[in-house]
């Protein structure tokens, strides 16, 4: 395992079951919610580091939402 510190800055998409109400946007701090046609919600977020990603995942857990997927959609070069 490498001990080199890696940045995880990037845009992430987290997909959860169900359509979350728009008022959750402020609770998630700068996350955009998109209701998908398949009945899921995609959370779009710019995540500065791994700690912030874990914080976002913790909020999904605390909400009681079922997490379907996490995907990195863009990372800086």
Coordinates of N, CA and C in Angstrom, one line a residue:
X1 N 0.8 -1.2 0.0 CA 0.0 0.0 0.0 C 0.9 1.2 0.0
X2 N 0.6 2.2 -0.8 CA 1.3 3.4 -0.9 C 0.9 4.4 0.2
X3 N 1.9 5.0 0.8 CA 1.6 6.0 1.8 C 1.5 7.4 1.2
X4 N 1.7 7.5 -0.1 CA 1.6 8.8 -0.8 C 0.2 9.4 -0.6
X5 N 0.1 10.6 -0.2 CA -1.2 11.3 -0.1 C -1.8 11.6 -1.5
X6 N -3.0 11.1 -1.7 CA -3.6 11.4 -3.0 C -4.9 12.3 -2.8
X7 N -5.0 13.2 -3.7 CA -6.2 14.1 -3.8 C -7.3 13.3 -4.4
X8 N -8.5 13.5 -3.9 CA -9.7 12.9 -4.5 C -10.6 13.9 -5.1
X9 N -10.1 15.1 -5.3 CA -10.9 16.2 -5.9 C -11.5 15.7 -7.2
X10 N -12.8 15.9 -7.3 CA -13.5 15.5 -8.5 C -15.0 15.7 -8.4
X11 N -15.6 15.5 -9.5 CA -17.1 15.5 -9.5 C -17.6 14.1 -9.3
X12 N -18.5 13.9 -8.4 CA -19.0 12.6 -8.1 C -20.5 12.6 -8.4
X13 N -21.0 11.4 -8.7 CA -22.5 11.2 -8.8 C -22.8 10.0 -7.9
X14 N -23.7 10.3 -7.0 CA -24.2 9.3 -6.1 C -25.7 9.0 -6.5
X15 N -26.1 7.8 -6.7 CA -27.4 7.5 -7.0 C -28.1 6.8 -5.9
X16 N -29.3 7.2 -5.5 CA -30.0 6.6 -4.4 C -31.4 6.2 -4.9
X17 N -32.0 5.3 -4.2 CA -33.4 4.9 -4.5 C -34.4 6.0 -4.1
X18 N -35.4 6.2 -5.0 CA -36.5 7.1 -4.7 C -36.1 8.5 -5.1
X19 N -37.1 9.4 -5.1 CA -37.0 10.8 -5.5 C -36.9 11.6 -4.2
X20 N -35.7 12.2 -3.9 CA -35.6 13.0 -2.7 C -36.2 14.4 -3.0
X21 N -36.8 15.0 -2.0 CA -37.4 16.3 -2.1 C -36.3 17.3 -2.3
X22 N -36.6 18.4 -3.0 CA -35.6 19.5 -3.3 C -35.1 20.1 -2.0
X23 N -35.8 20.1 -0.9 CA -35.3 20.8 0.3 C -34.0 20.1 0.9
X24 N -33.7 18.9 0.4 CA -32.5 18.2 0.9 C -31.3 18.8 0.3
X25 N -31.4 19.6 -0.8 CA -30.2 20.2 -1.4 C -29.4 21.0 -0.4
X26 N -30.0 21.9 0.4 CA -29.3 22.7 1.3 C -28.6 21.8 2.4
X27 N -29.3 20.7 2.8 CA -28.7 19.8 3.9 C -27.5 19.2 3.4
X28 N -27.4 18.9 2.0 CA -26.3 18.2 1.5 C -25.1 19.2 1.1
X29 N -25.3 20.5 1.2 CA -24.3 21.5 1.0 C -23.8 21.4 -0.5
X30 N -24.3 22.3 -1.3 CA -23.8 22.4 -2.7 C -23.9 21.2 -3.5
X31 N -24.9 20.4 -3.3 CA -25.2 19.2 -4.1 C -26.4 19.4 -4.9
X32 N -26.3 19.1 -6.2 CA -27.5 19.2 -7.1 C -28.2 17.8 -7.1
X33 N -29.5 17.9 -7.0 CA -30.3 16.7 -7.1 C -31.0 16.6 -8.4
X34 N -31.0 15.4 -9.0 CA -31.7 15.2 -10.3 C -32.6 14.0 -10.1
X35 N -33.9 14.1 -10.4 CA -34.8 13.0 -10.4 C -34.7 12.3 -11.7
X36 N -34.4 11.0 -11.6 CA -34.3 10.2 -12.9 C -35.6 9.5 -13.2
X37 N -35.8 9.2 -14.4 CA -37.0 8.5 -14.9 C -37.2 7.2 -14.3
X38 N -36.2 6.5 -13.8 CA -36.3 5.2 -13.2 C -36.7 5.2 -11.7
X39 N -37.0 6.4 -11.2 CA -37.5 6.5 -9.8 C -36.3 6.7 -8.8
X40 N -35.1 7.0 -9.3 CA -34.0 7.2 -8.5 C -33.6 8.7 -8.5
X41 N -32.8 9.1 -7.6 CA -32.2 10.5 -7.5 C -30.7 10.4 -7.7
X42 N -30.2 11.3 -8.5 CA -28.7 11.4 -8.6 C -28.3 12.7 -7.9
X43 N -27.3 12.5 -7.0 CA -26.7 13.6 -6.3 C -25.4 14.0 -7.1
X44 N -25.3 15.2 -7.5 CA -24.1 15.7 -8.2 C -23.3 16.6 -7.3
X45 N -22.0 16.2 -7.0 CA -21.3 17.0 -6.1 C -19.8 17.2 -6.5
X46 N -19.2 18.3 -6.2 CA -17.8 18.5 -6.3 C -17.2 18.2 -5.0
X47 N -16.4 17.2 -4.9 CA -15.8 16.7 -3.6 C -14.3 17.0 -3.6
X48 N -13.9 17.8 -2.6 CA -12.5 18.3 -2.5 C -11.5 17.2 -2.1
X49 N -12.0 16.3 -1.2 CA -11.1 15.3 -0.7 C -11.8 14.0 -0.2
X50 N -11.1 13.0 0.2 CA -11.7 11.8 0.7 C -12.6 12.0 1.9
X51 N -12.2 12.9 2.8 CA -12.9 13.1 4.0 C -14.3 13.7 3.6
X52 N -14.4 14.6 2.6 CA -15.6 15.2 2.2 C -16.5 14.1 1.6
X53 N -15.9 13.2 0.8 CA -16.7 12.1 0.2 C -17.3 11.2 1.3
X54 N -16.5 10.9 2.3 CA -17.0 10.1 3.4 C -18.2 10.9 4.2
X55 N -18.0 12.2 4.3 CA -19.1 13.0 4.9 C -20.4 13.0 4.1
X56 N -20.2 13.0 2.8 CA -21.4 12.9 1.9 C -22.1 11.5 2.0
X57 N -21.3 10.5 2.0 CA -21.8 9.1 2.2 C -22.5 9.0 3.5
X58 N -21.9 9.6 4.6 CA -22.5 9.6 5.9 C -23.9 10.2 5.9
X59 N -24.0 11.3 5.2 CA -25.3 12.0 5.1 C -26.4 11.1 4.4
X60 N -25.9 10.4 3.3 CA -26.9 9.5 2.6 C -27.3 8.4 3.6
X61 N -26.4 7.9 4.4 CA -26.7 6.9 5.4 C -27.7 7.4 6.4
X62 N -27.4 8.6 6.9 CA -28.2 9.2 8.0 C -29.6 9.5 7.5
X63 N -29.7 9.8 6.2 CA -31.0 10.0 5.6 C -31.8 8.8 5.5
X64 N -31.2 7.6 5.5 CA -31.8 6.3 5.4 C -32.1 5.9 4.0
X65 N -31.4 6.6 3.1 CA -31.6 6.4 1.6 C -30.8 5.1 1.2
X66 N -31.3 4.4 0.3 CA -30.5 3.2 -0.2 C -29.6 3.7 -1.3
X67 N -28.3 3.5 -1.1 CA -27.3 3.9 -2.0 C -27.2 2.9 -3.1
X68 N -27.3 3.3 -4.3 CA -27.2 2.4 -5.5 C -25.8 2.4 -6.1
X69 N -25.2 3.6 -6.3 CA -23.9 3.7 -6.9 C -23.2 5.0 -6.5
X70 N -21.9 4.9 -6.7 CA -21.0 6.1 -6.5 C -20.1 6.1 -7.7
X71 N -20.0 7.2 -8.5 CA -19.2 7.2 -9.7 C -18.4 8.6 -9.7
X72 N -17.2 8.5 -10.1 CA -16.4 9.7 -10.3 C -16.6 10.0 -11.8
X73 N -17.1 11.2 -12.1 CA -17.4 11.6 -13.4 C -16.5 12.6 -14.0
X74 N -15.6 13.2 -13.2 CA -14.6 14.2 -13.7 C -13.6 14.4 -12.6
X75 N -12.3 14.3 -13.0 CA -11.3 14.7 -12.0 C -10.3 15.6 -12.7
X76 N -9.7 16.5 -12.0 CA -8.8 17.5 -12.6 C -7.5 16.7 -13.0
X77 N -6.8 17.2 -14.0 CA -5.6 16.6 -14.5 C -4.4 17.1 -13.7

